[in-house]
Short mmCIF file of C-alpha atoms in Angstrom, two decimals:
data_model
loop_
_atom_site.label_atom_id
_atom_site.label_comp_id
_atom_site.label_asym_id
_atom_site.label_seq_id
_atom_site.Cartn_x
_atom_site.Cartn_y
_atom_site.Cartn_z
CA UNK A 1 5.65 -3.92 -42.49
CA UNK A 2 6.28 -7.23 -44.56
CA UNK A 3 5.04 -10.28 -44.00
CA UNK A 4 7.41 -12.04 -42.20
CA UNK A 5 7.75 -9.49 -39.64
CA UNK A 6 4.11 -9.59 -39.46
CA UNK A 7 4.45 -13.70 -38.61
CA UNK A 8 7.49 -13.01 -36.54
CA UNK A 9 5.09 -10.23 -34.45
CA UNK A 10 2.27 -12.96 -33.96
CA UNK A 11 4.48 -15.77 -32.40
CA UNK A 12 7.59 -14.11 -30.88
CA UNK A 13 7.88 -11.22 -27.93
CA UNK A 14 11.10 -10.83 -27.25
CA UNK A 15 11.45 -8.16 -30.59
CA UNK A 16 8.54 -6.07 -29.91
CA UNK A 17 4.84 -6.50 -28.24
CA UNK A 18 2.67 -9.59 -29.92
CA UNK A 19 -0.09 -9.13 -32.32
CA UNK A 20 -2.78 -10.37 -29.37
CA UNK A 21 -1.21 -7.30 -26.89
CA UNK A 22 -1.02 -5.35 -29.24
CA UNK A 23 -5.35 -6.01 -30.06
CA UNK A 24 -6.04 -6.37 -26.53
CA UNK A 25 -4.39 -2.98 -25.74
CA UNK A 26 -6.09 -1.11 -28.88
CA UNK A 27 -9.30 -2.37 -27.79
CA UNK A 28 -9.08 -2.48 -23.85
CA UNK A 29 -6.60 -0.22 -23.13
CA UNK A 30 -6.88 3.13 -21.54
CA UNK A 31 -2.98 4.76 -21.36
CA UNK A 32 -2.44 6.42 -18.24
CA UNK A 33 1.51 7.32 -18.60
CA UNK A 34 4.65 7.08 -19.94
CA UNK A 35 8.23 6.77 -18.08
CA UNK A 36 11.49 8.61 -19.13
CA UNK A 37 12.56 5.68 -21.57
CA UNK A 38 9.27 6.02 -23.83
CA UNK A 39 7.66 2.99 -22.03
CA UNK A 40 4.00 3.69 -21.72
CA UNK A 41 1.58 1.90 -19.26
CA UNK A 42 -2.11 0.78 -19.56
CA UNK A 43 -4.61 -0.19 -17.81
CA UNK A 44 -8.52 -1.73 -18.28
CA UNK A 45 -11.40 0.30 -17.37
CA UNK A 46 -12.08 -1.69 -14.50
CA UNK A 47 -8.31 -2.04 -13.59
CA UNK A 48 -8.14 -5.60 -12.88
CA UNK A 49 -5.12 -5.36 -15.29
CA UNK A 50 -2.08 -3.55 -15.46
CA UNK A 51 0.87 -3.63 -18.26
CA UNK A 52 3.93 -2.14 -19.82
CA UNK A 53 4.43 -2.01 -23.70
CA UNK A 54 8.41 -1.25 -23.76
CA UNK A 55 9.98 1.36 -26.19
CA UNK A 56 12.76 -1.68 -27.66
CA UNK A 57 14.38 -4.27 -25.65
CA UNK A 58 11.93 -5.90 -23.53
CA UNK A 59 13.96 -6.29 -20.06
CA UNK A 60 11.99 -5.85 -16.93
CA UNK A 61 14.88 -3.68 -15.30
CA UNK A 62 14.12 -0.92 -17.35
CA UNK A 63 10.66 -0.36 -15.72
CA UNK A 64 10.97 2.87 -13.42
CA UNK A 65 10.66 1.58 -9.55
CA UNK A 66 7.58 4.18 -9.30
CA UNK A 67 5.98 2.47 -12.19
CA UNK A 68 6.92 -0.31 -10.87
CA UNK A 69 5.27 -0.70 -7.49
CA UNK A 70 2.38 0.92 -9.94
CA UNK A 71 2.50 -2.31 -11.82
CA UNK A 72 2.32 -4.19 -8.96
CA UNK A 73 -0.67 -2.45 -7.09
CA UNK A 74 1.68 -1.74 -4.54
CA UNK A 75 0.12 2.23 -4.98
CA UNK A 76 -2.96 3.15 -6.97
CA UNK A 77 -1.87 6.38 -7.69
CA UNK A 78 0.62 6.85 -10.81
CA UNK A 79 4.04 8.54 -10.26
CA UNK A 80 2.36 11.27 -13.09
CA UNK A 81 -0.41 12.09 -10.64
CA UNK A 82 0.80 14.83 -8.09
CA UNK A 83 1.02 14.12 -4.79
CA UNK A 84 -0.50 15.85 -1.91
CA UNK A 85 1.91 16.20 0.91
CA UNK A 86 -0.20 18.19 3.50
CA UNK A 87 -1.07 15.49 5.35
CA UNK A 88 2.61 15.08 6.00
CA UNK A 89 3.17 18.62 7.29
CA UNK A 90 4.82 18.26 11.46
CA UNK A 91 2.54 19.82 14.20
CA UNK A 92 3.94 22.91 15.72
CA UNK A 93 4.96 23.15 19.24
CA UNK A 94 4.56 26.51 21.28
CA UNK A 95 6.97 27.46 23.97
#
């Protein structure tokens, strides 16, 4: 890496994650999954924070909409986890 990209990396995000995400997320950052596009998702140890490093363009659109509500603590679970689905099972009826 020369050193203008290095420059370009510390002030700029629209090319590729900054030099301070990309510190905070080496030293914070526990991955818990990656989407279909190669975008992979961290979190803190205490999740208080959530975040997406993006595999090129940085566009919100390509976030997954499972990763997305995810993202936006609208489910805890993460759409790697499986799901359990006996709690949705009907209750039978005897005739």
């Amino acid at each position: 890496m020369g050193i203008l990209t290095s420059i370009l990396r510390g002030v700029s995000w629209w090319n590729s994650q900054t030099l301070n995400t990309q510190l905070f997320t080496w030293r914070k950052g526990i991955k818990v999954g990656e989407d279909a596009q190669g975008n992979i998702y961290y979190r803190n140890a205490d999740d208080s924070k959530r975040w997406v490093i993006f595999n090129g363009e940085i566009e919100a659109t390509r976030v997954n909409v499972d990763w997305h509500g995810w993202l936006h603590r609208t489910w805890d679970k993460t759409p790697e986890d499986p799901v359990s689905y006996t709690h949705l099972t009907l209750p039978t009826k005897r005739i």
